[in-house]
Tab-separated table of C-alpha atoms in Angstrom:
chain	number	residue	atom	x	y	z
A	1	MET	CA	0.000	0.000	0.000
A	2	LYS	CA	1.666	3.188	-1.178
A	3	THR	CA	-0.671	6.117	-0.552
A	4	TYR	CA	-2.599	7.608	2.331
A	5	ASP	CA	-5.847	7.387	0.363
A	6	GLU	CA	-5.301	3.636	-0.111
A	7	ALA	CA	-4.652	3.235	3.617
A	8	ILE	CA	-7.824	5.114	4.517
A	9	ASP	CA	-9.808	3.073	2.010
A	10	TYR	CA	-8.541	-0.091	3.687
A	11	LEU	CA	-9.488	1.131	7.168
A	12	PHE	CA	-12.958	2.347	6.205
A	13	ASN	CA	-14.019	-0.021	3.467
A	14	GLN	CA	-12.160	-3.266	4.079
A	15	ARG	CA	-12.705	-3.368	7.841
A	16	PRO	CA	-16.021	-3.465	9.762
A	17	ALA	CA	-16.820	0.178	10.550
A	18	PHE	CA	-19.790	1.411	12.605
A	19	GLU	CA	-19.577	4.888	11.085
A	20	ARG	CA	-20.100	3.473	7.593
A	21	GLN	CA	-22.257	0.409	8.262
A	22	GLY	CA	-24.069	1.234	11.480
A	23	ALA	CA	-25.007	-1.870	13.477
A	24	GLY	CA	-23.249	-4.158	10.995
A	25	GLY	CA	-19.927	-2.504	11.760
A	26	TYR	CA	-20.301	-2.439	15.542
A	27	LYS	CA	-17.992	-4.917	17.232
A	28	PRO	CA	-18.247	-4.842	21.030
A	29	GLY	CA	-15.711	-6.528	23.288
A	30	LEU	CA	-12.071	-6.116	24.199
A	31	GLN	CA	-10.479	-9.409	23.115
A	32	THR	CA	-9.312	-8.233	19.686
A	33	THR	CA	-8.027	-4.912	20.997
A	34	ILE	CA	-6.107	-6.684	23.755
A	35	ALA	CA	-4.563	-9.077	21.224
A	36	LEU	CA	-3.529	-6.173	18.975
A	37	ASP	CA	-2.205	-4.237	21.953
A	38	ASN	CA	-0.100	-7.229	22.991
A	39	ALA	CA	1.247	-7.558	19.453
A	40	TYR	CA	2.496	-3.977	19.574
A	41	GLY	CA	4.046	-4.189	23.037
A	42	ASN	CA	1.222	-2.619	25.087
A	43	PRO	CA	1.936	0.981	24.036
A	44	HIS	CA	-0.816	2.491	26.215
A	45	ARG	CA	1.159	1.576	29.334
A	46	LYS	CA	3.995	3.936	28.449
A	47	TYR	CA	2.196	7.154	29.432
A	48	LYS	CA	-0.552	8.370	31.745
A	49	THR	CA	-4.084	8.352	30.374
A	50	ILE	CA	-7.370	10.114	31.107
A	51	HIS	CA	-10.527	8.329	29.946
A	52	VAL	CA	-13.615	10.373	28.958
A	53	ALA	CA	-17.074	8.904	28.311
A	54	GLY	CA	-20.604	10.311	28.139
A	55	THR	CA	-23.539	10.844	25.801
A	56	ASN	CA	-22.868	14.519	25.089
A	57	GLY	CA	-19.947	16.778	25.920
A	58	LYS	CA	-17.159	14.206	25.999
A	59	GLY	CA	-15.465	15.822	23.009
A	60	SER	CA	-15.565	19.282	24.578
A	61	VAL	CA	-14.280	18.031	27.935
A	62	SER	CA	-11.532	16.009	26.249
A	63	HIS	CA	-10.338	19.048	24.316
A	64	LEU	CA	-10.496	21.351	27.344
A	65	LEU	CA	-8.453	18.940	29.466
A	66	THR	CA	-5.956	18.552	26.642
A	67	ALA	CA	-5.605	22.307	26.190
A	68	VAL	CA	-5.000	22.871	29.906
A	69	LEU	CA	-2.348	20.139	30.087
A	70	GLN	CA	-0.670	21.505	26.955
A	71	SER	CA	-0.681	24.979	28.491
A	72	GLN	CA	1.121	23.569	31.524
A	73	GLY	CA	3.912	22.426	29.195
A	74	TYR	CA	3.051	18.740	28.988
A	75	LYS	CA	3.186	16.796	25.743
A	76	VAL	CA	-0.362	15.533	25.262
A	77	GLY	CA	-1.956	12.996	22.944
A	78	LEU	CA	-5.656	13.304	22.102
A	79	TYR	CA	-7.778	10.529	20.623
A	80	THR	CA	-11.313	11.440	19.560
A	81	SER	CA	-13.948	10.332	17.066
A	82	PRO	CA	-15.368	10.817	14.570
A	83	HIS	CA	-13.338	13.266	12.489
A	84	PHE	CA	-14.764	16.192	10.551
A	85	VAL	CA	-12.645	16.481	7.427
A	86	ASP	CA	-9.755	14.030	7.588
A	87	PHE	CA	-9.086	10.800	9.469
A	88	ALA	CA	-5.827	12.181	10.894
A	89	GLU	CA	-7.830	14.615	13.056
A	90	ARG	CA	-8.702	11.700	15.355
A	91	ILE	CA	-5.134	11.294	16.585
A	92	LYS	CA	-3.262	14.416	17.660
A	93	VAL	CA	-0.207	15.276	19.707
A	94	ASN	CA	-0.151	18.851	21.015
A	95	GLY	CA	-2.892	19.734	18.555
A	96	LYS	CA	-1.143	18.401	15.447
A	97	PRO	CA	-2.734	15.475	13.567
A	98	ILE	CA	-0.799	12.266	13.072
A	99	PRO	CA	1.443	12.478	9.954
A	100	LEU	CA	-0.154	10.727	6.997
A	101	ASN	CA	2.874	8.519	6.385
A	102	ARG	CA	2.535	7.082	9.906
A	103	VAL	CA	-0.998	5.941	9.046
A	104	VAL	CA	0.271	4.275	5.856
A	105	GLU	CA	3.097	2.542	7.709
A	106	PHE	CA	0.712	1.180	10.333
A	107	VAL	CA	-1.794	-0.124	7.795
A	108	ASN	CA	0.979	-1.814	5.804
A	109	ASP	CA	2.254	-3.494	8.945
A	110	CYS	CA	-1.251	-4.639	9.885
A	111	GLN	CA	-1.817	-6.151	6.470
A	112	GLN	CA	1.404	-8.124	6.711
A	113	GLN	CA	0.351	-9.457	10.118
A	114	GLU	CA	-3.268	-10.239	9.214
A	115	ASN	CA	-4.590	-13.279	10.993
A	116	ASP	CA	-7.899	-14.549	12.312
A	117	LEU	CA	-8.535	-11.476	14.466
A	118	ASN	CA	-10.488	-9.611	11.754
A	119	PRO	CA	-10.111	-6.290	13.611
A	120	SER	CA	-12.676	-3.564	13.088
A	121	PHE	CA	-11.916	-0.040	11.913
A	122	PHE	CA	-12.167	1.327	15.454
A	123	GLU	CA	-10.010	-1.422	16.969
A	124	LEU	CA	-7.240	-0.722	14.474
A	125	THR	CA	-7.580	3.030	14.899
A	126	THR	CA	-7.403	2.753	18.680
A	127	ILE	CA	-4.185	0.756	18.581
A	128	LEU	CA	-2.724	3.142	16.001
A	129	ALA	CA	-3.417	6.024	18.395
A	130	PHE	CA	-1.930	4.223	21.405
A	131	LYS	CA	1.160	3.249	19.378
A	132	TYR	CA	1.682	6.735	17.967
A	133	PHE	CA	1.386	8.361	21.392
A	134	ALA	CA	4.055	5.994	22.735
A	135	GLU	CA	6.350	6.764	19.810
A	136	CYS	CA	5.897	10.491	20.478
A	137	ASP	CA	6.734	9.958	24.158
A	138	VAL	CA	3.712	11.897	25.384
A	139	ASP	CA	3.286	12.710	29.068
A	140	PHE	CA	-0.491	12.254	28.976
A	141	ALA	CA	-3.062	10.964	26.526
A	142	VAL	CA	-6.701	12.018	26.744
A	143	ILE	CA	-8.767	9.141	25.366
A	144	GLU	CA	-12.379	9.694	24.326
A	145	VAL	CA	-14.625	6.628	24.374
A	146	GLY	CA	-15.994	5.703	20.962
A	147	LEU	CA	-19.353	4.176	21.906
A	148	GLY	CA	-20.597	3.220	25.363
A	149	GLY	CA	-17.760	2.388	27.704
A	150	ARG	CA	-17.650	-1.125	29.143
A	151	LEU	CA	-17.108	-2.879	25.794
A	152	ASP	CA	-15.479	0.004	23.918
A	153	SER	CA	-12.041	-0.689	22.442
A	154	THR	CA	-10.502	2.142	24.455
A	155	ASN	CA	-11.432	0.421	27.717
A	156	ILE	CA	-8.221	-1.634	27.851
A	157	ILE	CA	-6.498	1.320	29.530
A	158	THR	CA	-6.148	1.913	33.261
A	159	PRO	CA	-6.243	5.714	33.454
A	160	ILE	CA	-5.220	8.037	36.271
A	161	MET	CA	-8.737	9.519	36.126
A	162	SER	CA	-12.028	8.695	34.441
A	163	VAL	CA	-14.694	11.215	33.432
A	164	ILE	CA	-18.333	10.594	32.507
A	165	THR	CA	-19.955	13.792	31.281
A	166	ASN	CA	-23.681	12.975	31.235
A	167	ILE	CA	-26.237	10.387	30.139
A	168	SER	CA	-29.161	10.593	27.746
A	169	LEU	CA	-30.855	8.211	25.335
A	170	ASP	CA	-28.583	7.485	22.371
A	171	HIS	CA	-27.384	4.305	20.646
A	172	THR	CA	-30.153	2.415	22.426
A	173	ASP	CA	-29.716	-0.544	20.046
A	174	PHE	CA	-26.357	-1.237	21.672
A	175	LEU	CA	-26.376	0.332	25.131
A	176	GLY	CA	-29.883	-0.222	26.509
A	177	ASP	CA	-33.376	1.189	26.362
A	178	THR	CA	-33.207	3.303	29.533
A	179	VAL	CA	-30.834	5.978	30.773
A	180	ALA	CA	-30.021	3.737	33.750
A	181	ASP	CA	-28.942	0.913	31.435
A	182	ILE	CA	-26.841	3.317	29.380
A	183	ALA	CA	-25.300	4.741	32.557
A	184	ARG	CA	-24.194	1.267	33.639
A	185	GLU	CA	-22.562	0.679	30.266
A	186	LYS	CA	-20.682	3.959	30.434
A	187	ALA	CA	-19.773	3.313	34.079
A	188	GLY	CA	-17.886	0.309	32.753
A	189	ILE	CA	-14.841	2.560	32.325
A	190	MET	CA	-14.550	2.878	36.114
A	191	LYS	CA	-11.472	1.143	37.516
A	192	ALA	CA	-10.452	0.131	41.036
A	193	GLY	CA	-8.584	2.915	42.800
A	194	VAL	CA	-9.055	5.361	39.912
A	195	PRO	CA	-11.014	8.546	40.724
A	196	VAL	CA	-14.018	9.207	38.489
A	197	VAL	CA	-15.681	12.568	37.833
A	198	ILE	CA	-19.378	12.589	36.923
A	199	GLY	CA	-20.525	15.727	35.121
A	200	GLU	CA	-24.308	15.469	35.410
A	201	ALA	CA	-26.328	12.841	37.237
A	202	HIS	CA	-29.625	13.350	39.002
A	203	ASP	CA	-31.851	11.070	41.049
A	204	GLU	CA	-31.680	7.528	39.674
A	205	LEU	CA	-28.497	8.075	37.669
A	206	ARG	CA	-26.662	9.421	40.675
A	207	THR	CA	-27.505	6.215	42.525
A	208	VAL	CA	-26.432	4.098	39.558
A	209	PHE	CA	-23.038	5.786	39.338
A	210	ALA	CA	-22.493	5.692	43.096
A	211	ASP	CA	-23.316	1.967	43.179
A	212	CYS	CA	-21.041	1.204	40.211
A	213	ALA	CA	-18.163	3.155	41.764
A	214	ARG	CA	-18.629	1.372	45.079
A	215	THR	CA	-18.662	-2.026	43.373
A	216	VAL	CA	-15.345	-1.513	41.554
A	217	GLY	CA	-13.689	0.504	44.323
A	218	ALA	CA	-13.477	3.892	42.569
A	219	GLN	CA	-13.792	7.238	44.333
A	220	VAL	CA	-16.566	9.248	42.673
A	221	ARG	CA	-16.791	13.045	42.462
A	222	PHE	CA	-20.030	14.644	41.252
A	223	ALA	CA	-19.264	17.963	39.562
A	224	GLN	CA	-22.726	19.337	40.282
A	225	ASP	CA	-22.016	19.126	44.024
A	226	HIS	CA	-19.290	21.753	43.730
A	227	ASP	CA	-20.033	25.447	43.193
A	228	GLU	CA	-16.852	25.892	41.168
A	229	ILE	CA	-18.518	28.191	38.632
A	230	GLU	CA	-20.164	31.187	40.276
A	231	ASP	CA	-21.235	33.148	37.199
A	232	VAL	CA	-21.429	32.689	33.423
A	233	LYS	CA	-21.489	35.461	30.802
A	234	PRO	CA	-22.010	34.058	27.291
A	235	GLY	CA	-20.587	35.925	24.319
A	236	ALA	CA	-20.387	35.563	20.560
A	237	LEU	CA	-16.685	34.684	20.503
A	238	SER	CA	-15.972	33.644	24.090
A	239	MET	CA	-17.690	32.770	27.360
A	240	GLU	CA	-16.624	34.389	30.625
A	241	LEU	CA	-16.624	32.173	33.713
A	242	THR	CA	-16.219	33.406	37.256
A	243	THR	CA	-14.740	30.500	39.214
A	244	ARG	CA	-13.931	29.849	42.850
A	245	SER	CA	-10.525	28.257	42.297
A	246	HIS	CA	-9.154	30.112	39.278
A	247	GLY	CA	-10.780	33.533	39.232
A	248	VAL	CA	-12.260	34.833	35.980
A	249	ILE	CA	-11.702	32.548	32.990
A	250	SER	CA	-12.390	33.286	29.334
A	251	CYS	CA	-13.478	30.154	27.454
A	252	GLN	CA	-13.133	29.864	23.666
A	253	LEU	CA	-16.084	27.448	23.563
A	254	THR	CA	-19.126	29.694	23.272
A	255	GLY	CA	-22.225	27.494	23.392
A	256	THR	CA	-24.250	28.210	26.529
A	257	TYR	CA	-24.313	24.454	27.249
A	258	GLN	CA	-20.513	24.591	27.477
A	259	ALA	CA	-20.861	25.952	31.016
A	260	LYS	CA	-21.736	22.405	32.131
A	261	ASN	CA	-18.755	20.969	30.281
A	262	ALA	CA	-16.568	23.651	31.834
A	263	LEU	CA	-17.760	22.670	35.316
A	264	THR	CA	-17.004	19.014	34.597
A	265	THR	CA	-13.549	19.951	33.323
A	266	LEU	CA	-12.711	22.229	36.246
A	267	THR	CA	-13.789	19.503	38.676
A	268	ALA	CA	-11.570	17.040	36.806
A	269	ILE	CA	-8.653	19.478	36.967
A	270	ASN	CA	-9.064	19.750	40.740
A	271	VAL	CA	-8.972	15.945	40.974
A	272	LEU	CA	-5.827	15.794	38.831
A	273	LYS	CA	-4.144	18.307	41.124
A	274	GLU	CA	-5.169	16.263	44.162
A	275	ILE	CA	-3.484	13.154	42.741
A	276	GLY	CA	-0.245	15.015	42.073
A	277	VAL	CA	-0.495	16.457	38.571
A	278	LYS	CA	0.999	19.951	38.492
A	279	ILE	CA	-1.469	22.403	36.929
A	280	ASP	CA	-1.122	26.132	37.558
A	281	ASP	CA	-3.950	28.660	37.433
A	282	SER	CA	-2.267	30.286	34.456
A	283	ALA	CA	-2.427	26.992	32.537
A	284	VAL	CA	-6.136	26.643	33.290
A	285	LYS	CA	-6.833	30.161	32.028
A	286	GLN	CA	-4.691	29.780	28.922
A	287	GLY	CA	-6.125	26.355	28.119
A	288	PHE	CA	-9.730	27.523	28.329
A	289	ALA	CA	-9.038	30.757	26.457
A	290	THR	CA	-7.288	29.031	23.550
A	291	VAL	CA	-8.796	25.529	23.495
A	292	CYS	CA	-9.904	25.710	19.856
A	293	THR	CA	-6.573	27.188	18.762
A	294	LEU	CA	-4.443	24.705	20.719
A	295	THR	CA	-6.373	21.575	19.763
A	296	SER	CA	-7.925	22.523	16.395
A	297	PHE	CA	-11.355	21.948	17.930
A	298	ARG	CA	-14.511	22.870	16.016
A	299	GLY	CA	-18.101	21.807	15.519
A	300	ARG	CA	-19.554	22.797	18.894
A	301	TRP	CA	-21.467	26.039	18.370
A	302	THR	CA	-18.830	27.234	15.921
A	303	VAL	CA	-19.301	30.551	14.126
A	304	VAL	CA	-18.067	30.162	10.535
A	305	ASN	CA	-19.323	33.467	9.102
A	306	ASP	CA	-20.335	36.866	10.484
A	307	THR	CA	-22.578	38.432	7.822
A	308	PRO	CA	-24.872	36.660	7.603
A	309	LEU	CA	-24.184	34.936	10.902
A	310	VAL	CA	-23.527	31.233	10.253
A	311	VAL	CA	-23.402	28.875	13.219
A	312	CYS	CA	-22.902	25.123	13.212
A	313	ASP	CA	-23.305	22.629	16.032
A	314	SER	CA	-22.943	18.863	16.233
A	315	GLY	CA	-25.804	18.249	18.673
A	316	HIS	CA	-27.751	15.361	17.148
A	317	ASN	CA	-29.774	13.691	19.901
A	318	VAL	CA	-32.581	15.136	22.036
A	319	ALA	CA	-30.302	16.333	24.826
A	320	GLY	CA	-27.677	17.839	22.535
A	321	LEU	CA	-30.003	19.454	20.014
A	322	SER	CA	-32.294	20.905	22.675
A	323	CYS	CA	-29.326	22.858	24.076
A	324	ALA	CA	-28.388	24.116	20.619
A	325	MET	CA	-31.956	25.127	19.817
A	326	ALA	CA	-32.272	26.971	23.131
A	327	GLN	CA	-29.250	29.091	22.248
A	328	LEU	CA	-30.409	29.518	18.659
A	329	ASN	CA	-33.667	30.971	19.970
A	330	THR	CA	-31.703	33.738	21.725
A	331	LEU	CA	-30.312	35.064	18.431
A	332	LYS	CA	-32.134	37.962	16.811
A	333	CYS	CA	-32.575	37.692	13.074
A	334	GLU	CA	-34.969	38.554	10.254
A	335	GLN	CA	-35.065	34.996	8.869
A	336	LEU	CA	-33.632	31.755	10.193
A	337	HIS	CA	-32.225	29.286	7.667
A	338	ILE	CA	-31.541	25.716	8.848
A	339	VAL	CA	-29.388	23.248	6.909
A	340	ILE	CA	-30.140	19.882	8.487
A	341	GLY	CA	-29.508	16.174	7.994
A	342	PHE	CA	-29.524	13.073	10.203
A	343	MET	CA	-28.332	9.507	10.345
A	344	ALA	CA	-31.156	7.036	9.638
A	345	ASP	CA	-30.367	4.963	12.741
A	346	LYS	CA	-31.071	7.884	15.091
A	347	ASP	CA	-34.379	8.671	16.827
A	348	VAL	CA	-35.151	11.379	14.299
A	349	GLU	CA	-38.860	11.573	15.160
A	350	SER	CA	-38.121	12.770	18.699
A	351	VAL	CA	-35.478	15.246	17.576
A	352	LEU	CA	-37.721	16.898	14.980
A	353	GLU	CA	-40.041	18.108	17.738
A	354	LEU	CA	-37.271	20.482	18.833
A	355	LEU	CA	-36.932	22.299	15.504
A	356	PRO	CA	-38.544	25.748	15.077
A	357	THR	CA	-41.457	26.076	12.653
A	358	GLY	CA	-40.652	29.562	11.401
A	359	ALA	CA	-37.342	28.659	9.767
A	360	ARG	CA	-36.605	27.991	6.113
A	361	TYR	CA	-35.186	24.486	5.822
A	362	TYR	CA	-32.573	22.938	3.543
A	363	PHE	CA	-32.947	19.187	4.011
A	364	THR	CA	-29.777	17.338	3.096
A	365	GLN	CA	-27.859	14.093	3.555
A	366	ALA	CA	-24.226	13.249	4.163
A	367	SER	CA	-22.495	10.919	1.718
A	368	THR	CA	-22.598	7.851	3.948
A	369	PRO	CA	-24.864	4.785	3.698
A	370	ARG	CA	-26.085	5.529	7.226
A	371	ALA	CA	-27.565	8.895	6.224
A	372	MET	CA	-31.306	9.412	6.061
A	373	GLY	CA	-32.336	10.486	2.563
A	374	SER	CA	-33.176	14.166	2.226
A	375	GLU	CA	-36.570	13.374	0.688
A	376	LYS	CA	-37.569	11.130	3.572
A	377	LEU	CA	-36.431	13.744	6.076
A	378	ALA	CA	-38.438	16.398	4.238
A	379	GLU	CA	-41.567	14.244	4.392
A	380	MET	CA	-41.170	13.726	8.135
A	381	CYS	CA	-40.615	17.442	8.658
A	382	GLN	CA	-43.508	18.559	6.485
A	383	ARG	CA	-45.901	16.630	8.738
A	384	ARG	CA	-44.740	18.971	11.524
A	385	GLY	CA	-45.000	22.135	9.482
A	386	LEU	CA	-41.259	22.381	8.817
A	387	LEU	CA	-40.937	23.450	5.200
A	388	GLY	CA	-38.026	23.705	2.805
A	389	ASP	CA	-36.189	22.146	-0.128
A	390	CYS	CA	-34.230	18.908	-0.556
A	391	PHE	CA	-30.552	18.662	-1.441
A	392	ASN	CA	-28.643	15.422	-1.887
A	393	ASN	CA	-25.355	17.268	-1.435
A	394	VAL	CA	-24.395	19.095	1.773
A	395	ALA	CA	-22.195	21.664	0.044
A	396	ILE	CA	-24.989	22.654	-2.342
A	397	ALA	CA	-27.470	22.906	0.535
A	398	TYR	CA	-25.043	25.106	2.471
A	399	GLU	CA	-24.252	27.384	-0.482
A	400	THR	CA	-27.950	27.740	-1.296
A	401	ALA	CA	-28.703	28.805	2.262
A	402	ILE	CA	-25.834	31.312	2.238
A	403	ASN	CA	-26.979	32.777	-1.077
A	404	ASN	CA	-30.577	33.069	0.134
A	405	ALA	CA	-29.663	34.640	3.464
A	406	LYS	CA	-29.719	38.409	3.870
A	407	PRO	CA	-27.148	40.216	6.055
A	408	LYS	CA	-29.372	40.198	9.149
A	409	ASP	CA	-30.447	36.569	8.745
A	410	VAL	CA	-28.976	33.585	10.627
A	411	VAL	CA	-27.918	30.287	9.069
A	412	TYR	CA	-27.702	27.201	11.309
A	413	VAL	CA	-26.057	23.961	10.128
A	414	GLY	CA	-26.429	20.750	12.107
A	415	GLY	CA	-28.310	17.547	12.837
A	416	SER	CA	-25.338	15.257	12.316
A	417	MET	CA	-21.581	15.478	12.703
A	418	TYR	CA	-21.337	14.040	9.194
A	419	VAL	CA	-23.245	16.989	7.771
A	420	LEU	CA	-20.842	19.332	9.544
A	421	ALA	CA	-17.877	17.315	8.282
A	422	GLU	CA	-18.893	17.811	4.660
A	423	MET	CA	-19.612	21.490	5.257
A	424	PHE	CA	-16.158	21.987	6.812
A	425	ALA	CA	-14.515	20.116	3.942
A	426	HIS	CA	-16.335	22.367	1.479
A	427	ILE	CA	-15.330	25.550	3.343
A	428	ASP	CA	-11.698	24.406	3.693
A	429	ALA	CA	-11.511	23.603	-0.027
A	430	LYS	CA	-12.774	27.115	-0.875
A	431	HIS	CA	-10.071	28.673	1.299
A	432	ASP	CA	-7.219	26.587	-0.131
């Protein structure tokens, strides 16, 4: 295999991949990942790790923690999924994606060693990340769970701290039909003697997490029990947080829902300091203020244009999209334009109830077999009084919305991370 494109084709199209196939590409269990990890000399044991799970917010928390550690002067690996534009975005060291030739080298080596393991896309990608971080001699690696927790490929690590951001109904085909069942699956990342920070958990879920932590012997810290954030002032380009431990912090993540992720992160930082990780107040402030710059983070209430105002957000389930819609409702505009598309295996019916009726819609679909067709989405929306036009191409839908929008209008792009990915690729190509 000679080129990066050939390597990516092998990973995505020759291996089972949930992101392409949905349920047919989901491969739960740790046996294959453990076997691969053993074959490569257990690279994840050569640096300290932080494990982050949750239904929503795990990407934001992972990036915030990474930015703070980088600001302290540590060399930090970051493993997240999915990517927006290019596969290499999933695996970064100090904000820089893995070099393309390293991906090619790994795939070539895997092909030469192929056996009966039949590893999935995510299993191979996880081991590639662990191996690359070891080769880069990172001090820490922040590892975001792919799906669930207990049976996720990343769960072979024993971190210095675990984080679970929140729980809502998502991926019910794999994780359970109730939030309690999903919470137990995500609590599967808890390890004996490893502190765990819970971002949001009320009533039944709080009991579930406390019981799971007690069973495995993990000390649990509920972020909502600590008044770390005393005041929040949202802004268009930054969010100002008044905190008890670090004074006033400017956060580059601007979605109003990011205040909860900030609280989870600040609680996690306090735990890291308690277990001996040196983190100065200046590193916390710099990390929060430059998180997008340091880690190349985007897709969470990201402003991509000023006139007209264009905002995109990756919230795609009821909990995530409701937060985005609440903030969208605070924006003043003459006409709201919404470019929207979903994956067919999501609970789209429930999500559509959150969308505003007064907007002009551009129904679209990402170029993946999992995507719901734009025509089907339009039919579902029309029954709820949501009207617009269909586009089988995200870039065309986006450009049409931009061309239709007047200076005082607002354009919102979302529904699926895959829709955002194709929009970002289109915008990046225009700027090249």
